[in-house]
Amino acid sequence: MKGTILVTGGAGYIGSHTVIELAEAGYQSVIVDNFSNSSPEVLNRIEELSGKKVPFIKADVRDRQALKGIFSEYDISAVIHFAGLKAVGESCQMPLEYYDNNLNSTIALCLEMQAAGVKRLVFSSSATVYGDPERLPLTEDMPLSATNPYGRSKLIIEDMLRDLPAADKLNGSDTPWQAILLRYFNPVGAHKSGRIGEDPKDTPNNLMPYISQVAVGRREKLSVFGDDYDTIDGTGVRDYIHVVDLAKGHVSAIDNLLSDNPVTGVEAINLGTGNGTSVLQLVNTFAEENGVPVAYEIAVRRPG
């Protein structure tokens, strides 16, 4: 076994796929999750697909006592931090909840990591930290300027994480912080088995599960937010990356942190395909490939 990785939010959409990929790469995972947007059944399916028993702790990552217990019980080599709220539109309606959850969970996690002497972190960031860029494609050296509370919470955390190795240098620490910030775009898809995927408890915040729910009759129609963008068909264009590719990106980041030549300090990396797909292109492709209609209506643009 290569090492034990604590995965916060490991029962969620991206987290669950990452735990499976970690197992295939020879790592042992420990999951902490509060099931705020996931189901306990996911744990059974992770073990079914990975063939490994995965320790699980039900807790909010803001709970420092729970975290302290995890670091005391398990010999954690590094941490992947997924846990947090993640919907752009919702963050505009509930900014305080987003700042509370996303910032305070990361602060609590880093405090307990530091106390345990575990200073290797892969952080689930987002391309929203770039705001409304003036040019494409996005590169890691471009200016950062988030335009919504969700993106700003990610950007604040990135800045905070950059402060940690700087403090280590001032304090003469022998074990400096090392962090990889993965700024990714729009994850879609599911494990090839079909046993896990994106199936949110409430109204989906992402496009693909919404399309799927309309296709199987769980919802009457899809709301397409805006058809007046400067795009091929007037609908929003996004870079969609398969969730398994994204999960493998996290494993590669862990491989680096635990290697003989890891990153120094904090490094940001974009994870995407570099290709854009419009909402209607995705809807029409889904309908054509699956032979099912996907009813939709044009609605006003969403905030954020």
PDB file of C-alpha atoms in Angstrom, residues 5-295:
ATOM      1  CA  ILE A   5      -5.361   9.352   2.109  1.00  0.00           C
ATOM      2  CA  LEU A   6      -8.054  11.246   3.997  1.00  0.00           C
ATOM      3  CA  VAL A   7     -10.787  12.231   1.536  1.00  0.00           C
ATOM      4  CA  THR A   8     -13.219  14.854   2.812  1.00  0.00           C
ATOM      5  CA  GLY A   9     -16.526  14.727   0.973  1.00  0.00           C
ATOM      6  CA  GLY A  10     -15.526  11.270  -0.214  1.00  0.00           C
ATOM      7  CA  ALA A  11     -19.123  10.070  -0.555  1.00  0.00           C
ATOM      8  CA  GLY A  12     -19.927  12.836  -3.032  1.00  0.00           C
ATOM      9  CA  TYR A  13     -19.904  12.752  -6.815  1.00  0.00           C
ATOM     10  CA  ILE A  14     -16.248  13.539  -7.488  1.00  0.00           C
ATOM     11  CA  GLY A  15     -15.034  12.197  -4.149  1.00  0.00           C
ATOM     12  CA  SER A  16     -16.497   8.718  -4.634  1.00  0.00           C
ATOM     13  CA  HIS A  17     -14.927   8.332  -8.072  1.00  0.00           C
ATOM     14  CA  THR A  18     -11.607   9.538  -6.663  1.00  0.00           C
ATOM     15  CA  VAL A  19     -11.675   6.990  -3.830  1.00  0.00           C
ATOM     16  CA  ILE A  20     -12.090   4.222  -6.411  1.00  0.00           C
ATOM     17  CA  GLU A  21      -9.200   5.533  -8.505  1.00  0.00           C
ATOM     18  CA  LEU A  22      -7.052   5.841  -5.377  1.00  0.00           C
ATOM     19  CA  ALA A  23      -7.736   2.183  -4.596  1.00  0.00           C
ATOM     20  CA  GLU A  24      -6.774   1.149  -8.125  1.00  0.00           C
ATOM     21  CA  ALA A  25      -3.535   3.110  -7.724  1.00  0.00           C
ATOM     22  CA  GLY A  26      -2.681   1.266  -4.497  1.00  0.00           C
ATOM     23  CA  TYR A  27      -3.786   3.796  -1.881  1.00  0.00           C
ATOM     24  CA  GLN A  28      -6.007   3.278   1.166  1.00  0.00           C
ATOM     25  CA  SER A  29      -8.677   5.947   1.655  1.00  0.00           C
ATOM     26  CA  VAL A  30     -10.418   7.173   4.785  1.00  0.00           C
ATOM     27  CA  ILE A  31     -13.650   9.046   4.055  1.00  0.00           C
ATOM     28  CA  VAL A  32     -15.237  11.790   6.129  1.00  0.00           C
ATOM     29  CA  ASP A  33     -18.630  13.058   4.925  1.00  0.00           C
ATOM     30  CA  ASN A  34     -21.916  14.238   6.420  1.00  0.00           C
ATOM     31  CA  PHE A  35     -24.121  13.080   3.499  1.00  0.00           C
ATOM     32  CA  SER A  36     -25.389  16.619   2.910  1.00  0.00           C
ATOM     33  CA  ASN A  37     -25.537  15.874  -0.814  1.00  0.00           C
ATOM     34  CA  SER A  38     -24.873  12.153  -1.010  1.00  0.00           C
ATOM     35  CA  SER A  39     -26.191   8.802   0.185  1.00  0.00           C
ATOM     36  CA  PRO A  40     -24.800   6.123   2.519  1.00  0.00           C
ATOM     37  CA  GLU A  41     -25.403   3.608  -0.292  1.00  0.00           C
ATOM     38  CA  VAL A  42     -22.450   5.163  -2.116  1.00  0.00           C
ATOM     39  CA  LEU A  43     -20.119   3.651   0.486  1.00  0.00           C
ATOM     40  CA  ASN A  44     -21.321   0.137  -0.316  1.00  0.00           C
ATOM     41  CA  ARG A  45     -20.819   0.747  -4.013  1.00  0.00           C
ATOM     42  CA  ILE A  46     -17.335   2.168  -3.489  1.00  0.00           C
ATOM     43  CA  GLU A  47     -16.333  -1.007  -1.658  1.00  0.00           C
ATOM     44  CA  GLU A  48     -18.045  -3.149  -4.306  1.00  0.00           C
ATOM     45  CA  LEU A  49     -16.160  -1.454  -7.141  1.00  0.00           C
ATOM     46  CA  SER A  50     -12.803  -1.032  -5.407  1.00  0.00           C
ATOM     47  CA  GLY A  51     -12.744  -4.397  -3.665  1.00  0.00           C
ATOM     48  CA  LYS A  52     -11.477  -2.660  -0.534  1.00  0.00           C
ATOM     49  CA  LYS A  53     -12.944  -1.874   2.857  1.00  0.00           C
ATOM     50  CA  VAL A  54     -12.955   1.916   3.202  1.00  0.00           C
ATOM     51  CA  PRO A  55     -13.098   3.390   6.720  1.00  0.00           C
ATOM     52  CA  PHE A  56     -15.826   6.022   7.034  1.00  0.00           C
ATOM     53  CA  ILE A  57     -16.509   8.727   9.607  1.00  0.00           C
ATOM     54  CA  LYS A  58     -19.797  10.616   9.466  1.00  0.00           C
ATOM     55  CA  ALA A  59     -18.962  14.184  10.439  1.00  0.00           C
ATOM     56  CA  ASP A  60     -19.011  17.782   9.329  1.00  0.00           C
ATOM     57  CA  VAL A  61     -15.477  18.845   8.418  1.00  0.00           C
ATOM     58  CA  ARG A  62     -15.961  21.935  10.576  1.00  0.00           C
ATOM     59  CA  ASP A  63     -15.978  19.582  13.592  1.00  0.00           C
ATOM     60  CA  ARG A  64     -12.392  19.774  14.825  1.00  0.00           C
ATOM     61  CA  GLN A  65     -12.887  17.082  17.461  1.00  0.00           C
ATOM     62  CA  ALA A  66     -13.989  14.627  14.795  1.00  0.00           C
ATOM     63  CA  LEU A  67     -10.972  15.529  12.676  1.00  0.00           C
ATOM     64  CA  LYS A  68      -8.660  15.212  15.661  1.00  0.00           C
ATOM     65  CA  GLY A  69      -9.964  11.690  16.211  1.00  0.00           C
ATOM     66  CA  ILE A  70      -9.342  10.745  12.584  1.00  0.00           C
ATOM     67  CA  PHE A  71      -5.733  11.928  12.615  1.00  0.00           C
ATOM     68  CA  SER A  72      -5.211  10.152  15.931  1.00  0.00           C
ATOM     69  CA  GLU A  73      -6.644   6.831  14.718  1.00  0.00           C
ATOM     70  CA  TYR A  74      -5.229   6.700  11.190  1.00  0.00           C
ATOM     71  CA  ASP A  75      -1.726   7.257   9.843  1.00  0.00           C
ATOM     72  CA  ILE A  76      -2.724   9.816   7.221  1.00  0.00           C
ATOM     73  CA  SER A  77      -0.150  10.546   4.503  1.00  0.00           C
ATOM     74  CA  ALA A  78      -2.038  13.311   2.677  1.00  0.00           C
ATOM     75  CA  VAL A  79      -5.495  14.850   2.358  1.00  0.00           C
ATOM     76  CA  ILE A  80      -7.830  15.506  -0.573  1.00  0.00           C
ATOM     77  CA  HIS A  81     -10.357  18.174   0.387  1.00  0.00           C
ATOM     78  CA  PHE A  82     -13.637  18.024  -1.554  1.00  0.00           C
ATOM     79  CA  ALA A  83     -16.134  18.825   1.207  1.00  0.00           C
ATOM     80  CA  GLY A  84     -18.053  22.047   0.681  1.00  0.00           C
ATOM     81  CA  LEU A  85     -21.015  23.720  -0.957  1.00  0.00           C
ATOM     82  CA  LYS A  86     -20.635  24.081  -4.710  1.00  0.00           C
ATOM     83  CA  ALA A  87     -23.539  25.701  -6.587  1.00  0.00           C
ATOM     84  CA  VAL A  88     -22.848  29.112  -8.136  1.00  0.00           C
ATOM     85  CA  GLY A  89     -26.476  30.252  -8.293  1.00  0.00           C
ATOM     86  CA  GLU A  90     -27.267  29.062  -4.788  1.00  0.00           C
ATOM     87  CA  SER A  91     -24.182  30.835  -3.448  1.00  0.00           C
ATOM     88  CA  CYS A  92     -25.619  34.151  -4.670  1.00  0.00           C
ATOM     89  CA  GLN A  93     -28.759  33.465  -2.624  1.00  0.00           C
ATOM     90  CA  MET A  94     -26.946  32.060   0.433  1.00  0.00           C
ATOM     91  CA  PRO A  95     -23.537  33.762   0.614  1.00  0.00           C
ATOM     92  CA  LEU A  96     -23.097  33.446   4.382  1.00  0.00           C
ATOM     93  CA  GLU A  97     -23.777  29.717   4.308  1.00  0.00           C
ATOM     94  CA  TYR A  98     -21.185  29.299   1.568  1.00  0.00           C
ATOM     95  CA  TYR A  99     -18.508  31.311   3.336  1.00  0.00           C
ATOM     96  CA  ASP A 100     -19.251  29.545   6.632  1.00  0.00           C
ATOM     97  CA  ASN A 101     -19.157  26.058   5.172  1.00  0.00           C
ATOM     98  CA  ASN A 102     -16.335  26.361   2.676  1.00  0.00           C
ATOM     99  CA  LEU A 103     -13.966  28.612   4.612  1.00  0.00           C
ATOM    100  CA  ASN A 104     -14.480  27.265   8.116  1.00  0.00           C
ATOM    101  CA  SER A 105     -14.250  23.630   7.035  1.00  0.00           C
ATOM    102  CA  THR A 106     -10.907  24.317   5.367  1.00  0.00           C
ATOM    103  CA  ILE A 107      -9.588  26.257   8.355  1.00  0.00           C
ATOM    104  CA  ALA A 108     -10.609  23.470  10.745  1.00  0.00           C
ATOM    105  CA  LEU A 109      -9.046  20.863   8.471  1.00  0.00           C
ATOM    106  CA  CYS A 110      -5.753  22.726   8.120  1.00  0.00           C
ATOM    107  CA  LEU A 111      -5.514  23.347  11.866  1.00  0.00           C
ATOM    108  CA  GLU A 112      -5.888  19.636  12.597  1.00  0.00           C
ATOM    109  CA  MET A 113      -3.577  18.654   9.742  1.00  0.00           C
ATOM    110  CA  GLN A 114      -0.928  20.973  11.136  1.00  0.00           C
ATOM    111  CA  ALA A 115      -1.397  19.632  14.658  1.00  0.00           C
ATOM    112  CA  ALA A 116      -0.952  16.090  13.325  1.00  0.00           C
ATOM    113  CA  GLY A 117       2.077  17.018  11.228  1.00  0.00           C
ATOM    114  CA  VAL A 118       0.289  16.204   7.968  1.00  0.00           C
ATOM    115  CA  LYS A 119       1.020  19.044   5.558  1.00  0.00           C
ATOM    116  CA  ARG A 120       0.269  17.567   2.140  1.00  0.00           C
ATOM    117  CA  LEU A 121      -3.033  18.736   0.656  1.00  0.00           C
ATOM    118  CA  VAL A 122      -4.866  18.474  -2.654  1.00  0.00           C
ATOM    119  CA  PHE A 123      -7.566  21.139  -2.706  1.00  0.00           C
ATOM    120  CA  SER A 124     -10.680  20.953  -4.841  1.00  0.00           C
ATOM    121  CA  SER A 125     -10.711  24.450  -6.305  1.00  0.00           C
ATOM    122  CA  SER A 126     -12.569  25.696  -9.370  1.00  0.00           C
ATOM    123  CA  ALA A 127     -12.160  27.578 -12.625  1.00  0.00           C
ATOM    124  CA  THR A 128     -14.657  30.084 -11.181  1.00  0.00           C
ATOM    125  CA  VAL A 129     -11.664  31.774  -9.521  1.00  0.00           C
ATOM    126  CA  TYR A 130     -10.894  33.309 -12.941  1.00  0.00           C
ATOM    127  CA  GLY A 131     -14.196  35.220 -12.998  1.00  0.00           C
ATOM    128  CA  ASP A 132     -15.045  36.578 -16.459  1.00  0.00           C
ATOM    129  CA  PRO A 133     -11.718  36.257 -18.289  1.00  0.00           C
ATOM    130  CA  GLU A 134     -10.886  38.470 -21.244  1.00  0.00           C
ATOM    131  CA  ARG A 135      -9.314  35.636 -23.221  1.00  0.00           C
ATOM    132  CA  LEU A 136      -9.422  31.883 -23.645  1.00  0.00           C
ATOM    133  CA  PRO A 137      -8.129  29.304 -23.037  1.00  0.00           C
ATOM    134  CA  LEU A 138      -7.549  29.865 -19.346  1.00  0.00           C
ATOM    135  CA  THR A 139      -4.009  29.475 -18.071  1.00  0.00           C
ATOM    136  CA  GLU A 140      -2.845  29.253 -14.478  1.00  0.00           C
ATOM    137  CA  ASP A 141      -0.998  32.575 -14.637  1.00  0.00           C
ATOM    138  CA  MET A 142      -4.076  34.609 -15.584  1.00  0.00           C
ATOM    139  CA  PRO A 143      -5.512  37.212 -13.156  1.00  0.00           C
ATOM    140  CA  LEU A 144      -7.960  35.871 -10.573  1.00  0.00           C
ATOM    141  CA  SER A 145     -11.253  37.650  -9.984  1.00  0.00           C
ATOM    142  CA  ALA A 146     -14.205  35.506  -8.900  1.00  0.00           C
ATOM    143  CA  THR A 147     -17.665  36.940  -9.581  1.00  0.00           C
ATOM    144  CA  ASN A 148     -19.838  34.991  -7.117  1.00  0.00           C
ATOM    145  CA  PRO A 149     -19.655  33.849  -3.473  1.00  0.00           C
ATOM    146  CA  TYR A 150     -18.830  30.264  -4.414  1.00  0.00           C
ATOM    147  CA  GLY A 151     -15.885  31.314  -6.557  1.00  0.00           C
ATOM    148  CA  ARG A 152     -14.758  33.880  -3.996  1.00  0.00           C
ATOM    149  CA  SER A 153     -14.790  31.238  -1.256  1.00  0.00           C
ATOM    150  CA  LYS A 154     -12.466  29.097  -3.388  1.00  0.00           C
ATOM    151  CA  LEU A 155     -10.213  32.059  -4.120  1.00  0.00           C
ATOM    152  CA  ILE A 156      -9.987  33.040  -0.441  1.00  0.00           C
ATOM    153  CA  ILE A 157      -9.014  29.466   0.414  1.00  0.00           C
ATOM    154  CA  GLU A 158      -6.344  29.461  -2.301  1.00  0.00           C
ATOM    155  CA  ASP A 159      -4.872  32.660  -0.846  1.00  0.00           C
ATOM    156  CA  MET A 160      -4.995  31.204   2.659  1.00  0.00           C
ATOM    157  CA  LEU A 161      -3.197  28.047   1.558  1.00  0.00           C
ATOM    158  CA  ARG A 162      -0.457  30.128  -0.057  1.00  0.00           C
ATOM    159  CA  ASP A 163       0.105  31.821   3.298  1.00  0.00           C
ATOM    160  CA  LEU A 164       0.926  28.507   5.001  1.00  0.00           C
ATOM    161  CA  PRO A 165       4.293  27.656   3.371  1.00  0.00           C
ATOM    162  CA  ALA A 166       5.221  31.333   3.647  1.00  0.00           C
ATOM    163  CA  ALA A 167       4.648  31.099   7.400  1.00  0.00           C
ATOM    164  CA  ASP A 168       6.649  27.862   7.542  1.00  0.00           C
ATOM    165  CA  LYS A 169       9.586  29.674   5.964  1.00  0.00           C
ATOM    166  CA  LEU A 170       9.402  32.482   8.517  1.00  0.00           C
ATOM    167  CA  ASN A 171       9.128  29.997  11.363  1.00  0.00           C
ATOM    168  CA  GLY A 172      11.921  27.745  10.103  1.00  0.00           C
ATOM    169  CA  SER A 173       9.663  24.679   9.898  1.00  0.00           C
ATOM    170  CA  ASP A 174      11.327  21.398   8.948  1.00  0.00           C
ATOM    171  CA  THR A 175       8.088  20.087   7.390  1.00  0.00           C
ATOM    172  CA  PRO A 176       6.675  22.834   5.157  1.00  0.00           C
ATOM    173  CA  TRP A 177       3.185  22.801   3.706  1.00  0.00           C
ATOM    174  CA  GLN A 178       2.769  21.440   0.194  1.00  0.00           C
ATOM    175  CA  ALA A 179      -0.520  21.924  -1.632  1.00  0.00           C
ATOM    176  CA  ILE A 180      -1.846  21.388  -5.130  1.00  0.00           C
ATOM    177  CA  LEU A 181      -4.857  23.483  -6.119  1.00  0.00           C
ATOM    178  CA  LEU A 182      -6.876  21.722  -8.801  1.00  0.00           C
ATOM    179  CA  ARG A 183      -8.957  24.294 -10.667  1.00  0.00           C
ATOM    180  CA  TYR A 184     -11.409  22.274 -12.637  1.00  0.00           C
ATOM    181  CA  PHE A 185     -14.229  23.001 -14.937  1.00  0.00           C
ATOM    182  CA  ASN A 186     -17.507  21.045 -15.266  1.00  0.00           C
ATOM    183  CA  PRO A 187     -17.375  17.350 -14.332  1.00  0.00           C
ATOM    184  CA  VAL A 188     -19.819  15.036 -16.099  1.00  0.00           C
ATOM    185  CA  GLY A 189     -20.348  11.325 -16.595  1.00  0.00           C
ATOM    186  CA  ALA A 190     -20.141   8.326 -14.320  1.00  0.00           C
ATOM    187  CA  HIS A 191     -18.113   5.234 -13.533  1.00  0.00           C
ATOM    188  CA  LYS A 192     -18.132   2.732 -16.395  1.00  0.00           C
ATOM    189  CA  SER A 193     -20.060   0.268 -14.209  1.00  0.00           C
ATOM    190  CA  GLY A 194     -22.967   2.670 -13.877  1.00  0.00           C
ATOM    191  CA  ARG A 195     -22.995   1.932 -10.142  1.00  0.00           C
ATOM    192  CA  ILE A 196     -22.017   5.448  -9.096  1.00  0.00           C
ATOM    193  CA  GLY A 197     -22.563   8.802 -10.758  1.00  0.00           C
ATOM    194  CA  GLU A 198     -24.124  12.192 -10.159  1.00  0.00           C
ATOM    195  CA  ASP A 199     -27.568  11.771  -8.578  1.00  0.00           C
ATOM    196  CA  PRO A 200     -28.165  14.738  -6.249  1.00  0.00           C
ATOM    197  CA  LYS A 201     -30.782  14.596  -3.506  1.00  0.00           C
ATOM    198  CA  ASP A 202     -32.569  17.782  -4.534  1.00  0.00           C
ATOM    199  CA  THR A 203     -32.816  19.888  -7.690  1.00  0.00           C
ATOM    200  CA  PRO A 204     -29.605  19.372  -9.670  1.00  0.00           C
ATOM    201  CA  ASN A 205     -27.239  22.312  -9.876  1.00  0.00           C
ATOM    202  CA  ASN A 206     -25.309  20.781 -12.765  1.00  0.00           C
ATOM    203  CA  LEU A 207     -26.584  20.290 -16.298  1.00  0.00           C
ATOM    204  CA  MET A 208     -26.025  16.586 -16.969  1.00  0.00           C
ATOM    205  CA  PRO A 209     -28.042  15.162 -14.033  1.00  0.00           C
ATOM    206  CA  TYR A 210     -30.831  17.622 -14.874  1.00  0.00           C
ATOM    207  CA  ILE A 211     -30.900  16.340 -18.466  1.00  0.00           C
ATOM    208  CA  SER A 212     -30.916  12.758 -17.164  1.00  0.00           C
ATOM    209  CA  GLN A 213     -33.843  13.420 -14.837  1.00  0.00           C
ATOM    210  CA  VAL A 214     -35.884  14.917 -17.677  1.00  0.00           C
ATOM    211  CA  ALA A 215     -34.999  11.994 -19.943  1.00  0.00           C
ATOM    212  CA  VAL A 216     -36.280   9.388 -17.456  1.00  0.00           C
ATOM    213  CA  GLY A 217     -39.409  11.364 -16.590  1.00  0.00           C
ATOM    214  CA  ARG A 218     -38.462  12.587 -13.119  1.00  0.00           C
ATOM    215  CA  ARG A 219     -38.792  16.179 -14.340  1.00  0.00           C
ATOM    216  CA  GLU A 220     -41.053  17.653 -16.999  1.00  0.00           C
ATOM    217  CA  LYS A 221     -38.471  19.782 -18.768  1.00  0.00           C
ATOM    218  CA  LEU A 222     -35.065  21.376 -18.555  1.00  0.00           C
ATOM    219  CA  SER A 223     -34.657  25.101 -17.975  1.00  0.00           C
ATOM    220  CA  VAL A 224     -31.980  26.539 -20.265  1.00  0.00           C
ATOM    221  CA  PHE A 225     -30.825  29.733 -18.590  1.00  0.00           C
ATOM    222  CA  GLY A 226     -30.301  32.266 -21.356  1.00  0.00           C
ATOM    223  CA  ASP A 227     -30.099  32.043 -25.143  1.00  0.00           C
ATOM    224  CA  ASP A 228     -28.550  35.455 -25.787  1.00  0.00           C
ATOM    225  CA  TYR A 229     -24.885  34.684 -25.131  1.00  0.00           C
ATOM    226  CA  ASP A 230     -22.259  35.305 -27.791  1.00  0.00           C
ATOM    227  CA  THR A 231     -21.937  31.592 -28.588  1.00  0.00           C
ATOM    228  CA  ILE A 232     -22.694  29.220 -31.444  1.00  0.00           C
ATOM    229  CA  ASP A 233     -26.372  28.898 -30.492  1.00  0.00           C
ATOM    230  CA  GLY A 234     -26.814  31.599 -27.862  1.00  0.00           C
ATOM    231  CA  THR A 235     -26.641  29.227 -24.887  1.00  0.00           C
ATOM    232  CA  GLY A 236     -23.840  29.055 -22.348  1.00  0.00           C
ATOM    233  CA  VAL A 237     -20.651  27.221 -23.267  1.00  0.00           C
ATOM    234  CA  ARG A 238     -18.722  25.162 -20.726  1.00  0.00           C
ATOM    235  CA  ASP A 239     -15.690  22.892 -20.684  1.00  0.00           C
ATOM    236  CA  TYR A 240     -16.950  19.459 -19.616  1.00  0.00           C
ATOM    237  CA  ILE A 241     -14.468  16.923 -18.231  1.00  0.00           C
ATOM    238  CA  HIS A 242     -15.311  13.294 -17.484  1.00  0.00           C
ATOM    239  CA  VAL A 243     -15.424  12.662 -13.753  1.00  0.00           C
ATOM    240  CA  VAL A 244     -13.098   9.647 -13.985  1.00  0.00           C
ATOM    241  CA  ASP A 245     -10.476  11.748 -15.767  1.00  0.00           C
ATOM    242  CA  LEU A 246     -10.901  14.320 -13.011  1.00  0.00           C
ATOM    243  CA  ALA A 247     -10.519  11.645 -10.342  1.00  0.00           C
ATOM    244  CA  LYS A 248      -7.329  10.409 -11.984  1.00  0.00           C
ATOM    245  CA  GLY A 249      -6.044  13.977 -11.885  1.00  0.00           C
ATOM    246  CA  HIS A 250      -6.421  13.938  -8.108  1.00  0.00           C
ATOM    247  CA  VAL A 251      -4.522  10.658  -7.897  1.00  0.00           C
ATOM    248  CA  SER A 252      -1.718  12.172  -9.977  1.00  0.00           C
ATOM    249  CA  ALA A 253      -1.587  15.106  -7.560  1.00  0.00           C
ATOM    250  CA  ILE A 254      -1.283  12.715  -4.607  1.00  0.00           C
ATOM    251  CA  ASP A 255       1.420  10.779  -6.466  1.00  0.00           C
ATOM    252  CA  ASN A 256       3.366  14.023  -6.792  1.00  0.00           C
ATOM    253  CA  LEU A 257       2.992  15.050  -3.152  1.00  0.00           C
ATOM    254  CA  LEU A 258       4.220  11.654  -1.960  1.00  0.00           C
ATOM    255  CA  SER A 259       7.046  11.407  -4.500  1.00  0.00           C
ATOM    256  CA  ASP A 260      10.751  12.130  -4.053  1.00  0.00           C
ATOM    257  CA  ASN A 261      10.349  15.327  -6.079  1.00  0.00           C
ATOM    258  CA  PRO A 262       7.080  16.957  -4.951  1.00  0.00           C
ATOM    259  CA  VAL A 263       5.878  20.476  -5.635  1.00  0.00           C
ATOM    260  CA  THR A 264       7.416  23.193  -3.520  1.00  0.00           C
ATOM    261  CA  GLY A 265       4.888  25.287  -1.661  1.00  0.00           C
ATOM    262  CA  VAL A 266       1.566  25.698  -3.477  1.00  0.00           C
ATOM    263  CA  GLU A 267       0.897  25.034  -7.151  1.00  0.00           C
ATOM    264  CA  ALA A 268      -2.321  25.597  -9.128  1.00  0.00           C
ATOM    265  CA  ILE A 269      -3.258  23.330 -12.026  1.00  0.00           C
ATOM    266  CA  ASN A 270      -6.223  23.627 -14.395  1.00  0.00           C
ATOM    267  CA  LEU A 271      -8.111  20.401 -15.140  1.00  0.00           C
ATOM    268  CA  GLY A 272     -10.252  20.463 -18.264  1.00  0.00           C
ATOM    269  CA  THR A 273     -10.359  19.407 -21.899  1.00  0.00           C
ATOM    270  CA  GLY A 274      -9.833  22.816 -23.474  1.00  0.00           C
ATOM    271  CA  ASN A 275     -12.958  22.320 -25.590  1.00  0.00           C
ATOM    272  CA  GLY A 276     -16.262  24.117 -25.092  1.00  0.00           C
ATOM    273  CA  THR A 277     -19.757  22.645 -25.487  1.00  0.00           C
ATOM    274  CA  SER A 278     -22.966  24.688 -25.414  1.00  0.00           C
ATOM    275  CA  VAL A 279     -26.023  23.731 -23.378  1.00  0.00           C
ATOM    276  CA  LEU A 280     -28.072  22.915 -26.469  1.00  0.00           C
ATOM    277  CA  GLN A 281     -25.214  20.950 -28.021  1.00  0.00           C
ATOM    278  CA  LEU A 282     -25.094  18.794 -24.891  1.00  0.00           C
ATOM    279  CA  VAL A 283     -28.890  18.398 -24.783  1.00  0.00           C
ATOM    280  CA  ASN A 284     -29.125  17.438 -28.449  1.00  0.00           C
ATOM    281  CA  THR A 285     -26.179  15.037 -28.285  1.00  0.00           C
ATOM    282  CA  PHE A 286     -27.667  13.308 -25.227  1.00  0.00           C
ATOM    283  CA  ALA A 287     -31.029  12.942 -26.981  1.00  0.00           C
ATOM    284  CA  GLU A 288     -29.485  11.610 -30.188  1.00  0.00           C
ATOM    285  CA  GLU A 289     -27.135   9.128 -28.518  1.00  0.00           C
ATOM    286  CA  ASN A 290     -29.793   7.731 -26.176  1.00  0.00           C
ATOM    287  CA  GLY A 291     -32.776   7.918 -28.517  1.00  0.00           C
ATOM    288  CA  VAL A 292     -34.909   9.816 -26.022  1.00  0.00           C
ATOM    289  CA  PRO A 293     -36.391  13.323 -26.207  1.00  0.00           C
ATOM    290  CA  VAL A 294     -35.254  15.970 -23.725  1.00  0.00           C
ATOM    291  CA  ALA A 295     -37.871  18.706 -23.387  1.00  0.00           C
TER     292      ALA A 295
END
